[in-house]
Amino acid sequence: MCGIVGLFAKTPEFESQLGHYLAPMLLEMTDRGPDSAGVAVYRNPVGDGQVKLTLLSTAPWFAWQDFEHALRNAFPGVTGLWLMGNHAILTAHAASGDLASWIRANYPAVRVNSSGSTIEIYKQKGLPAEVAHNFGVSQFVGTHALAHTRMATESAVTTEHSHPFSTGEDLCLVHNGSLSNHNRLRTQLAKRGIHFTTDNDSEVAAGFLTWRLMEGDSLEAALDRAIVELDGFYTFAIGTRDGFAVLRDPIACKPAVIAETEQWVAMASEYRALAVLPGADQADCWEPAPGRIYSWSH
Amino acid sequence: MVHHFDLAHGSTRDLNHALHAFNGTDSEAAWQVKNANGLHNLAVGLDAPLTVDIEGHVGYYCAGMNKFARVTVHGNAGPGVAENMMSGVVRITGNASQYAGATAHGGLLIIERSASSRCGISMKGVDIVVRGDVGHMSAFMAQSGRLVVCGDAGDALGDSLYEARLYVRGNVAGLGADCVEKVMKDKHKYELDSLLREAGVSGADAAEFRRFGSARKLYNFNVDNADAY
């Protein structure tokens, strides 16, 4: 069992309150996933030619200053490194692939949570309330966000195993469920150049989408292919630069509810997470059908 | 006298304790419950002819194991509403999530909009009337009782069912293993008409429905296999 919430602002006023509503939605899903939690937020897009990476240090005491010094020597185009707990937001005039390769080669304790122009991913082992507090989720201003509370079934409880998982530039995935063919798929995807950092089943789903998108599929086509190739139970929420998508497996054991008003669109594992939103009780509210892709974009 | 309970100021456990105080009695007390906000396990395990009105959407397992009580949810219901109901009436004015009325032995469950997957799974005597559609695998292994669907039914309707009778007015996406369409006799029309009236469904004529049931061809229906169990 895990909890998923997604929130998409339809007005600029609601964008300014995104975190104010996202945080209680996340907390409401605590008893679906008290092991760890994570948030992907889409905000503060960088300018043309720049990239934004969210970095996570897995070392307890990491010398970010030394890291920044070495990074700036290697990449003169670095425009900023902002620390937030054991995470950091890096912006640079550089190719995100080059940055990620350099970090992986020189600082194996630093992981790249996300890369793109707007996405930021924060995640951590521990109660959702701690994650919300540590990263100031309630203050987030942005266009949309996804969040996840994890109750581990398939792999260990660590920050690296927690969601969201990056699936490409400005793309991420959160998952409630379990995949049964993830080991075979991981081997096949690794041969095609997809890099995995854990033995987590959901990371394989993310890697699968990354591979299909690299092969030129649209997100819809990649998800259609996922319905065929991924064996197991899932409700996925997929964050994109412009919005988010929801997909349940054809058996649809894992719950999901969607609600929509003039101000916002939201999805959650359970209605009680949506109940905190303004006008939720009067909102158009439905359960997404099995095997059907739902998506919203700005 | 109407009792009021506000879930913004009292817990689910407080509500259920208060309702359970009537269990085993013939009290017909009326209860108004507000601020449900998707909470789980509301009004479960009732055993008295109470009338309970819940304002707002409810979470999992609302009115589970219900006996004698009339529970109305003025909103949508989460998974497992009226699961294992024994008797009484549960009415949902909105949609119901998966496995509504699962394993229920008796009583009447009315869903005024649509139910999602596995509606009436393993039902054992309950009557379920859905004004809208039902999702896939509805009435899976249904043992007895009646499922009435005024809209469409999803894939694999009535898979591996036993003695339950299924009535569908709209399209059926597909029948499950051993589920077949059967002749709609006058006695079935009469039965269906009574059910629709009891459920307060107007604008649906029993003559517009088709009936489905078990072909009784699966392994478990063959007496030669009785030794295997």
Coordinates of C-alpha atoms in Angstrom, one line a residue:
Chain A
M1 CA 0.0 0.0 0.0
C2 CA 1.1 3.5 -0.8
G3 CA -0.5 6.9 -1.1
I4 CA -0.4 9.2 -4.1
V5 CA -1.6 12.8 -4.5
G6 CA -1.4 15.1 -7.5
L7 CA -2.5 18.7 -7.7
F8 CA -2.7 20.8 -10.8
A9 CA -3.5 24.5 -10.6
K10 CA -5.9 26.0 -13.3
T11 CA -5.6 29.6 -12.1
P12 CA -2.6 31.8 -11.2
E13 CA -4.2 32.4 -7.8
F14 CA -4.3 28.7 -7.1
E15 CA -0.6 28.4 -8.2
S16 CA 0.3 30.7 -5.4
Q17 CA -1.4 28.4 -2.9
L18 CA -0.2 25.1 -4.4
G19 CA 1.9 24.0 -1.4
H20 CA -0.7 25.3 1.1
Y21 CA -3.1 22.6 -0.2
L22 CA -0.6 20.0 -1.3
A23 CA 0.9 19.6 2.2
P24 CA -2.3 18.5 4.0
M25 CA -3.1 16.2 1.1
L26 CA 0.2 14.5 1.6
L27 CA -0.2 14.3 5.3
E28 CA -3.7 12.8 4.9
M29 CA -2.1 9.9 3.1
T30 CA 0.4 9.1 6.0
D31 CA -1.3 5.9 7.1
R32 CA -1.1 4.6 3.5
G33 CA 2.7 5.1 3.5
P34 CA 4.5 6.1 6.7
D35 CA 7.9 4.7 5.6
S36 CA 9.0 7.6 3.4
A37 CA 7.6 10.4 1.3
G38 CA 8.5 12.5 -1.7
V39 CA 7.3 15.5 -3.7
A40 CA 7.8 16.6 -7.3
V41 CA 7.0 20.2 -7.8
Y42 CA 7.0 22.2 -11.1
R43 CA 8.1 25.8 -10.4
N44 CA 10.6 28.5 -11.2
P45 CA 11.5 27.5 -14.8
V46 CA 15.1 28.3 -15.8
G47 CA 15.8 30.4 -18.8
D48 CA 16.7 29.2 -22.3
G49 CA 19.8 27.1 -22.5
Q50 CA 19.8 26.4 -18.8
V51 CA 19.0 23.2 -17.0
K52 CA 17.9 22.6 -13.4
L53 CA 18.9 19.5 -11.5
T54 CA 17.8 18.3 -8.0
L55 CA 20.6 16.6 -6.2
L56 CA 20.5 14.4 -3.2
S57 CA 23.4 13.6 -1.0
T58 CA 23.3 10.1 0.6
A59 CA 26.4 10.8 2.8
P60 CA 25.5 12.0 6.3
W61 CA 27.8 15.0 6.3
F62 CA 28.4 16.1 2.8
A63 CA 30.8 18.9 1.9
W64 CA 28.6 20.8 -0.6
Q65 CA 31.1 23.7 -0.7
D66 CA 33.9 21.4 -2.0
F67 CA 31.4 19.8 -4.4
E68 CA 30.4 23.2 -5.7
H69 CA 34.0 24.3 -6.2
A70 CA 34.9 21.2 -8.2
L71 CA 31.7 21.4 -10.2
R72 CA 32.3 25.1 -11.1
N73 CA 35.8 24.2 -12.2
A74 CA 34.4 21.4 -14.5
F75 CA 31.4 23.4 -15.7
P76 CA 31.9 27.2 -15.9
G77 CA 28.3 27.5 -16.9
V78 CA 27.0 26.7 -13.4
T79 CA 24.7 29.5 -12.4
G80 CA 23.7 28.4 -8.9
L81 CA 23.6 25.8 -6.2
W82 CA 20.9 26.2 -3.5
L83 CA 21.0 23.9 -0.5
M84 CA 17.9 22.5 1.1
G85 CA 18.7 20.0 3.8
N86 CA 20.5 17.1 2.1
H87 CA 19.1 18.2 -1.3
A88 CA 20.4 20.9 -3.6
I89 CA 19.1 22.6 -6.7
L90 CA 21.7 23.1 -9.4
T91 CA 21.2 25.4 -12.3
A92 CA 23.6 25.6 -15.2
H93 CA 24.2 26.5 -18.8
A94 CA 25.2 22.9 -19.6
A95 CA 23.7 19.6 -20.8
S96 CA 22.0 17.8 -18.0
G97 CA 23.4 14.5 -19.3
D98 CA 27.0 15.8 -19.0
L99 CA 26.3 17.1 -15.5
A100 CA 24.8 13.9 -14.3
S101 CA 27.7 11.8 -15.8
W102 CA 30.3 14.0 -14.1
I103 CA 28.5 13.8 -10.8
R104 CA 28.1 10.0 -11.0
A105 CA 31.8 9.6 -11.8
N106 CA 33.2 12.1 -9.3
Y107 CA 30.7 12.1 -6.4
P108 CA 29.0 8.7 -6.2
A109 CA 27.3 9.7 -2.9
V110 CA 25.3 12.4 -4.8
R111 CA 22.3 11.3 -6.7
V112 CA 20.4 13.2 -9.4
N113 CA 16.7 13.1 -8.3
S114 CA 15.6 15.0 -11.4
S115 CA 16.6 17.1 -14.3
G116 CA 14.8 19.4 -16.6
S117 CA 13.8 23.1 -16.7
T118 CA 11.1 23.2 -14.0
I119 CA 10.9 20.0 -12.1
E120 CA 12.3 19.6 -8.5
I121 CA 12.1 16.3 -6.6
Y122 CA 12.5 16.1 -2.8
K123 CA 12.3 12.8 -1.0
Q124 CA 13.3 11.3 2.2
K125 CA 12.9 8.3 4.5
G126 CA 10.6 9.0 7.4
L127 CA 7.1 10.3 8.0
P128 CA 5.5 12.5 5.4
A129 CA 5.1 15.2 8.1
E130 CA 8.9 15.4 8.4
V131 CA 9.4 15.6 4.6
A132 CA 6.7 18.3 4.3
H133 CA 8.5 20.3 7.1
N134 CA 12.1 19.7 6.0
F135 CA 11.4 20.9 2.4
G136 CA 8.8 23.6 3.2
V137 CA 6.2 22.0 1.1
S138 CA 3.4 24.2 2.4
Q139 CA 5.2 27.2 1.0
F140 CA 5.5 25.8 -2.6
V141 CA 4.3 28.1 -5.4
G142 CA 4.1 26.3 -8.7
T143 CA 1.9 25.1 -11.5
H144 CA 1.5 21.5 -10.4
A145 CA 2.9 18.9 -8.1
L146 CA 2.8 15.1 -7.3
A147 CA 3.6 13.5 -4.0
H148 CA 3.9 10.0 -2.6
T149 CA 3.8 8.3 0.7
R150 CA 5.5 4.9 0.7
M151 CA 4.7 1.6 2.4
A152 CA 7.4 -0.6 1.1
T153 CA 6.6 -4.1 -0.2
E154 CA 9.1 -4.9 -2.9
S155 CA 12.4 -3.4 -1.7
A156 CA 14.2 -1.7 1.2
V157 CA 13.1 1.4 3.1
T158 CA 15.7 4.0 2.1
T159 CA 15.6 7.5 0.7
E160 CA 16.9 6.2 -2.6
H161 CA 14.1 3.7 -2.8
S162 CA 11.4 6.3 -2.3
H163 CA 9.3 8.1 -4.9
P164 CA 9.0 10.1 -7.2
F165 CA 11.4 8.5 -9.7
S166 CA 12.7 10.6 -12.5
T167 CA 11.8 9.3 -16.0
G168 CA 13.5 11.9 -18.1
E169 CA 13.7 15.6 -18.5
D170 CA 10.9 17.2 -16.4
L171 CA 9.2 13.8 -16.1
C172 CA 8.6 11.7 -13.0
L173 CA 6.6 8.8 -11.8
V174 CA 5.0 7.8 -8.5
H175 CA 3.5 4.3 -8.1
N176 CA 1.0 2.6 -5.8
G177 CA 1.2 -1.2 -6.4
S178 CA 3.8 -3.8 -7.1
L179 CA 5.3 -5.1 -10.3
S180 CA 6.0 -8.8 -10.8
N181 CA 8.3 -8.8 -13.8
H182 CA 10.6 -5.9 -12.8
N183 CA 13.8 -8.0 -12.5
R184 CA 13.6 -9.3 -16.1
L185 CA 12.6 -5.8 -17.3
R186 CA 15.5 -4.2 -15.4
T187 CA 18.0 -6.5 -17.0
Q188 CA 16.6 -5.8 -20.5
L189 CA 16.4 -2.0 -19.9
A190 CA 20.0 -1.9 -18.5
K191 CA 21.2 -3.5 -21.8
R192 CA 19.5 -0.6 -23.6
G193 CA 21.4 1.9 -21.5
I194 CA 18.9 2.8 -18.9
H195 CA 20.7 3.5 -15.6
F196 CA 19.2 2.1 -12.4
T197 CA 20.3 3.0 -8.9
T198 CA 18.2 0.6 -6.8
D199 CA 16.4 -2.7 -6.9
N200 CA 13.0 -1.0 -6.6
D201 CA 10.2 -2.2 -8.9
S202 CA 8.8 1.3 -9.4
E203 CA 12.2 2.6 -10.6
V204 CA 11.8 -0.1 -13.4
A205 CA 8.5 1.4 -14.4
A206 CA 10.1 4.8 -14.5
G207 CA 13.0 3.4 -16.5
F208 CA 10.6 1.7 -18.9
L209 CA 8.9 5.1 -19.7
T210 CA 12.3 6.8 -20.0
W211 CA 13.4 4.1 -22.6
R212 CA 10.2 4.5 -24.6
L213 CA 10.4 8.3 -24.6
M214 CA 14.1 8.1 -25.7
E215 CA 12.9 5.8 -28.5
G216 CA 10.6 8.7 -29.7
D217 CA 7.3 7.6 -28.2
S218 CA 4.9 10.3 -27.0
L219 CA 3.9 10.0 -23.3
E220 CA 0.6 8.4 -24.3
A221 CA 2.3 5.9 -26.6
A222 CA 4.8 5.0 -23.9
L223 CA 2.0 4.5 -21.4
D224 CA 0.0 2.3 -23.9
R225 CA 3.2 0.2 -24.2
A226 CA 3.5 0.0 -20.4
I227 CA 0.0 -1.5 -20.1
V228 CA 1.3 -4.3 -22.3
E229 CA 4.8 -4.8 -20.9
L230 CA 4.4 -4.2 -17.2
D231 CA 3.0 -7.1 -15.2
G232 CA 1.5 -6.3 -11.9
F233 CA -0.7 -3.9 -10.0
Y234 CA -0.4 -0.2 -10.3
T235 CA -1.9 3.2 -10.1
F236 CA 0.7 5.5 -11.7
A237 CA 0.8 9.3 -11.6
I238 CA 3.2 10.8 -14.1
G239 CA 4.4 14.4 -13.8
T240 CA 5.2 16.2 -17.0
R241 CA 6.5 19.8 -17.6
D242 CA 3.0 21.0 -18.4
G243 CA 0.8 18.8 -16.3
F244 CA 0.3 15.2 -15.1
A245 CA -1.2 11.9 -16.2
V246 CA -2.9 9.0 -14.3
L247 CA -3.0 5.4 -15.3
R248 CA -4.4 2.3 -13.5
D249 CA -3.6 -1.2 -14.6
P250 CA -6.5 -3.1 -16.3
I251 CA -7.4 -5.1 -13.2
A252 CA -7.5 -1.8 -11.2
C253 CA -7.2 -3.1 -7.6
K254 CA -5.2 -0.1 -6.5
P255 CA -7.5 2.9 -5.8
A256 CA -7.6 6.3 -7.3
V257 CA -10.0 9.2 -7.2
I258 CA -10.0 12.3 -9.4
A259 CA -11.8 15.6 -8.8
E260 CA -12.0 18.8 -10.8
T261 CA -13.2 22.3 -10.3
E262 CA -12.7 25.6 -12.1
Q263 CA -9.6 26.2 -9.9
W264 CA -7.9 22.9 -9.8
V265 CA -7.6 19.2 -10.9
A266 CA -6.5 16.7 -8.3
M267 CA -6.0 13.0 -7.9
A268 CA -5.4 10.9 -4.8
S269 CA -5.5 7.4 -3.6
E270 CA -8.5 8.2 -1.5
Y271 CA -11.1 11.0 -1.4
R272 CA -10.1 12.1 2.1
A273 CA -6.9 13.6 0.6
L274 CA -9.0 15.6 -1.8
A275 CA -11.4 16.8 1.0
V276 CA -8.9 19.4 2.1
L277 CA -9.2 21.3 -1.2
P278 CA -11.6 24.3 -1.6
G279 CA -14.9 23.2 -3.0
A280 CA -14.0 19.5 -3.0
D281 CA -17.4 18.5 -1.7
Q282 CA -19.1 20.1 -4.7
A283 CA -16.4 19.1 -7.2
D284 CA -16.9 16.7 -10.1
C285 CA -15.4 13.6 -8.6
W286 CA -14.9 10.2 -10.2
E287 CA -12.8 7.0 -10.2
P288 CA -10.5 6.6 -13.2
A289 CA -11.4 3.6 -15.4
P290 CA -8.9 0.7 -15.7
G291 CA -6.3 0.9 -18.4
R292 CA -7.3 4.4 -19.5
I293 CA -4.9 7.3 -19.6
Y294 CA -6.1 10.6 -18.1
S295 CA -4.0 13.7 -18.6
W296 CA -4.1 17.4 -18.0
S297 CA -1.8 20.1 -19.2
H298 CA -1.5 23.8 -19.2
Chain B
M1 CA -35.8 12.8 18.1
V2 CA -32.9 13.2 15.7
H3 CA -29.3 12.6 17.0
H4 CA -26.6 14.8 15.4
F5 CA -22.9 13.8 15.1
D6 CA -20.3 16.0 13.6
L7 CA -17.1 14.2 12.5
A8 CA -15.2 17.4 12.6
H9 CA -15.5 17.3 16.4
G10 CA -15.8 13.5 17.1
S11 CA -13.9 10.5 15.9
T12 CA -15.1 7.6 13.8
R13 CA -14.8 5.4 16.9
D14 CA -17.0 7.8 18.9
L15 CA -19.6 7.7 16.2
N16 CA -19.6 3.9 15.9
H17 CA -19.7 3.5 19.7
A18 CA -22.7 5.8 19.9
L19 CA -24.5 3.8 17.2
H20 CA -23.5 0.4 18.7
A21 CA -25.2 1.4 21.9
F22 CA -28.5 0.7 20.2
N23 CA -27.3 -2.8 18.9
G24 CA -29.7 -5.6 19.9
T25 CA -32.5 -3.2 20.5
D26 CA -35.5 -2.3 18.3
S27 CA -34.8 1.4 18.5
E28 CA -35.6 3.3 15.3
A29 CA -33.6 6.4 16.3
A30 CA -32.6 8.7 13.5
W31 CA -29.0 10.0 13.2
Q32 CA -27.6 12.8 11.1
V33 CA -23.9 12.6 10.6
K34 CA -21.9 15.4 8.9
N35 CA -18.4 16.2 7.7
A36 CA -17.7 12.6 6.6
N37 CA -14.8 13.9 4.3
G38 CA -13.9 10.5 3.1
L39 CA -13.4 8.8 6.5
H40 CA -13.3 5.0 6.6
N41 CA -15.5 2.6 8.5
L42 CA -18.4 4.9 9.2
A43 CA -21.6 3.3 10.6
V44 CA -20.2 -0.2 10.5
G45 CA -21.6 -3.1 12.5
L46 CA -25.0 -1.7 13.2
D47 CA -27.6 -4.1 14.6
A48 CA -30.8 -2.1 15.1
P49 CA -33.4 -0.5 12.8
L50 CA -31.8 2.9 13.1
T51 CA -31.9 5.5 10.3
V52 CA -28.5 7.0 9.6
D53 CA -28.0 9.9 7.1
I54 CA -24.4 10.7 6.3
E55 CA -23.6 14.0 4.6
G56 CA -20.6 14.0 2.2
H57 CA -18.4 11.4 0.6
V58 CA -17.3 8.4 2.7
G59 CA -14.2 6.3 2.6
Y60 CA -13.7 2.5 2.8
Y61 CA -16.2 0.0 4.2
C62 CA -19.1 2.3 5.1
A63 CA -22.1 0.4 6.6
G64 CA -20.2 -2.8 6.6
M65 CA -21.9 -5.8 8.3
N66 CA -25.1 -3.8 8.5
K67 CA -28.1 -5.5 10.1
F68 CA -31.6 -3.9 10.2
A69 CA -30.3 -0.2 9.8
R70 CA -31.2 2.1 6.9
V71 CA -28.0 4.0 6.1
T72 CA -28.0 6.7 3.4
V73 CA -24.8 8.3 2.2
H74 CA -25.4 11.7 0.6
G75 CA -22.4 11.6 -1.6
N76 CA -19.9 9.0 -3.1
A77 CA -18.7 5.9 -1.3
G78 CA -15.2 4.5 -1.3
P79 CA -14.3 0.8 -1.7
G80 CA -16.3 -2.0 0.1
V81 CA -19.5 -0.1 0.9
A82 CA -22.0 -2.4 2.7
E83 CA -19.5 -5.2 2.6
N84 CA -21.0 -8.3 4.2
M85 CA -24.3 -6.6 4.9
M86 CA -26.8 -9.0 6.6
S87 CA -30.1 -7.0 6.2
G88 CA -31.4 -3.4 6.2
V89 CA -31.0 -0.8 3.4
V90 CA -27.9 1.1 2.3
R91 CA -28.4 3.9 -0.2
I92 CA -25.6 5.8 -1.9
T93 CA -26.8 8.9 -3.7
G94 CA -23.5 9.2 -5.7
N95 CA -21.0 6.7 -7.1
A96 CA -19.6 3.7 -5.3
S97 CA -16.0 2.5 -5.7
Q98 CA -14.9 -1.1 -6.1
Y99 CA -16.5 -4.2 -4.5
A100 CA -19.7 -2.5 -3.3
G101 CA -21.8 -5.1 -1.5
A102 CA -19.1 -7.7 -1.5
T103 CA -20.0 -11.0 0.2
A104 CA -23.3 -9.4 1.5
H105 CA -25.8 -11.9 2.8
G106 CA -29.0 -9.9 2.7
G107 CA -30.7 -6.5 2.6
L108 CA -30.8 -4.0 -0.2
L109 CA -28.0 -1.8 -1.5
I110 CA -29.0 1.0 -3.8
I111 CA -26.4 3.0 -5.8
E112 CA -28.0 6.0 -7.4
R113 CA -25.2 6.7 -9.8
S114 CA -22.5 4.1 -10.9
A115 CA -20.5 1.4 -9.2
S116 CA -17.0 0.6 -10.3
S117 CA -15.3 -2.8 -10.6
R118 CA -16.3 -6.0 -8.7
C119 CA -19.7 -4.8 -7.6
G120 CA -21.4 -7.6 -5.7
I121 CA -18.4 -9.9 -5.8
S122 CA -19.2 -13.1 -4.0
M123 CA -22.7 -11.8 -3.0
K124 CA -24.6 -14.3 -0.9
G125 CA -28.1 -13.1 -0.9
V126 CA -28.1 -9.3 -1.0
D127 CA -30.1 -7.3 -3.6
I128 CA -28.1 -4.6 -5.3
V129 CA -29.7 -2.0 -7.5
V130 CA -27.4 0.3 -9.5
R131 CA -29.1 3.2 -11.5
G132 CA -25.9 3.8 -13.6
D133 CA -23.2 1.4 -14.7
V134 CA -21.1 -1.3 -13.0
G135 CA -17.4 -1.9 -13.8
H136 CA -15.5 -5.1 -14.7
M137 CA -15.8 -8.4 -12.8
S138 CA -19.1 -7.5 -11.2
A139 CA -21.0 -10.4 -9.5
F140 CA -17.8 -12.5 -9.7
M141 CA -18.6 -15.8 -7.9
A142 CA -22.0 -14.4 -6.9
Q143 CA -23.7 -17.1 -4.9
S144 CA -27.2 -15.8 -4.5
G145 CA -29.3 -12.6 -4.5
R146 CA -30.1 -10.2 -7.4
L147 CA -27.9 -7.6 -9.1
V148 CA -29.8 -5.0 -11.1
V149 CA -27.9 -2.7 -13.4
C150 CA -29.9 0.1 -15.1
G151 CA -26.9 1.2 -17.2
D152 CA -24.1 -0.8 -18.7
A153 CA -22.0 -3.6 -17.3
G154 CA -18.2 -3.9 -17.7
D155 CA -16.2 -6.8 -18.8
A156 CA -16.5 -10.3 -17.4
L157 CA -19.9 -9.9 -15.8
G158 CA -20.9 -12.8 -13.5
D159 CA -17.7 -14.8 -13.9
S160 CA -18.0 -18.2 -12.2
L161 CA -21.3 -17.3 -10.6
Y162 CA -23.6 -19.7 -8.8
E163 CA -27.3 -19.0 -8.2
A164 CA -27.4 -15.1 -8.3
R165 CA -29.6 -13.5 -10.9
L166 CA -28.3 -10.6 -12.8
Y167 CA -30.5 -8.0 -14.7
V168 CA -28.9 -5.5 -17.0
R169 CA -30.7 -2.8 -19.1
G170 CA -27.8 -1.5 -21.1
N171 CA -24.8 -3.0 -22.9
V172 CA -22.7 -5.8 -21.4
A173 CA -19.0 -5.4 -22.4
G174 CA -18.5 -9.1 -21.9
L175 CA -19.7 -12.1 -19.9
G176 CA -17.4 -14.0 -17.6
A177 CA -16.8 -17.7 -17.6
D178 CA -20.0 -19.7 -17.3
C179 CA -22.3 -16.7 -17.3
V180 CA -25.0 -16.8 -20.0
E181 CA -28.0 -14.8 -21.0
K182 CA -31.3 -16.5 -19.9
V183 CA -34.9 -16.1 -20.9
M184 CA -36.7 -13.2 -19.2
K185 CA -39.9 -14.9 -18.0
D186 CA -42.9 -13.2 -16.5
K187 CA -41.8 -14.2 -13.0
H188 CA -38.5 -12.5 -13.6
K189 CA -40.2 -9.3 -14.8
Y190 CA -42.3 -9.4 -11.7
E191 CA -39.3 -9.9 -9.5
L192 CA -37.4 -7.1 -11.2
D193 CA -40.3 -4.7 -11.1
S194 CA -40.7 -5.3 -7.3
L195 CA -37.0 -4.6 -6.8
L196 CA -37.0 -1.4 -8.9
R197 CA -40.0 -0.2 -6.9
E198 CA -38.4 -1.1 -3.6
A199 CA -35.3 0.7 -4.6
G200 CA -37.3 3.8 -5.6
V201 CA -36.1 3.7 -9.2
S202 CA -38.5 5.3 -11.6
G203 CA -38.2 5.5 -15.4
A204 CA -36.8 2.0 -15.9
D205 CA -39.2 -0.6 -17.2
A206 CA -38.6 -4.2 -16.3
A207 CA -39.3 -5.2 -19.9
E208 CA -36.1 -3.4 -21.1
F209 CA -33.8 -5.6 -19.1
R210 CA -32.0 -8.8 -20.0
R211 CA -31.4 -11.6 -17.5
F212 CA -28.1 -13.4 -16.9
G213 CA -27.2 -16.4 -14.8
S214 CA -25.0 -19.4 -14.5
A215 CA -24.8 -22.0 -17.2
R216 CA -23.7 -24.4 -14.5
K217 CA -21.0 -26.0 -16.7
L218 CA -17.9 -25.3 -14.6
Y219 CA -15.9 -28.0 -12.9
N220 CA -17.5 -27.4 -9.5
F221 CA -21.0 -28.1 -10.9
N222 CA -20.1 -31.5 -12.2
V223 CA -21.1 -34.1 -9.6
D224 CA -18.3 -36.4 -10.8
N225 CA -15.8 -33.9 -9.3
A226 CA -17.4 -33.8 -5.9
D227 CA -14.7 -36.1 -4.5
A228 CA -12.1 -33.5 -5.3
Y229 CA -13.4 -31.2 -2.6

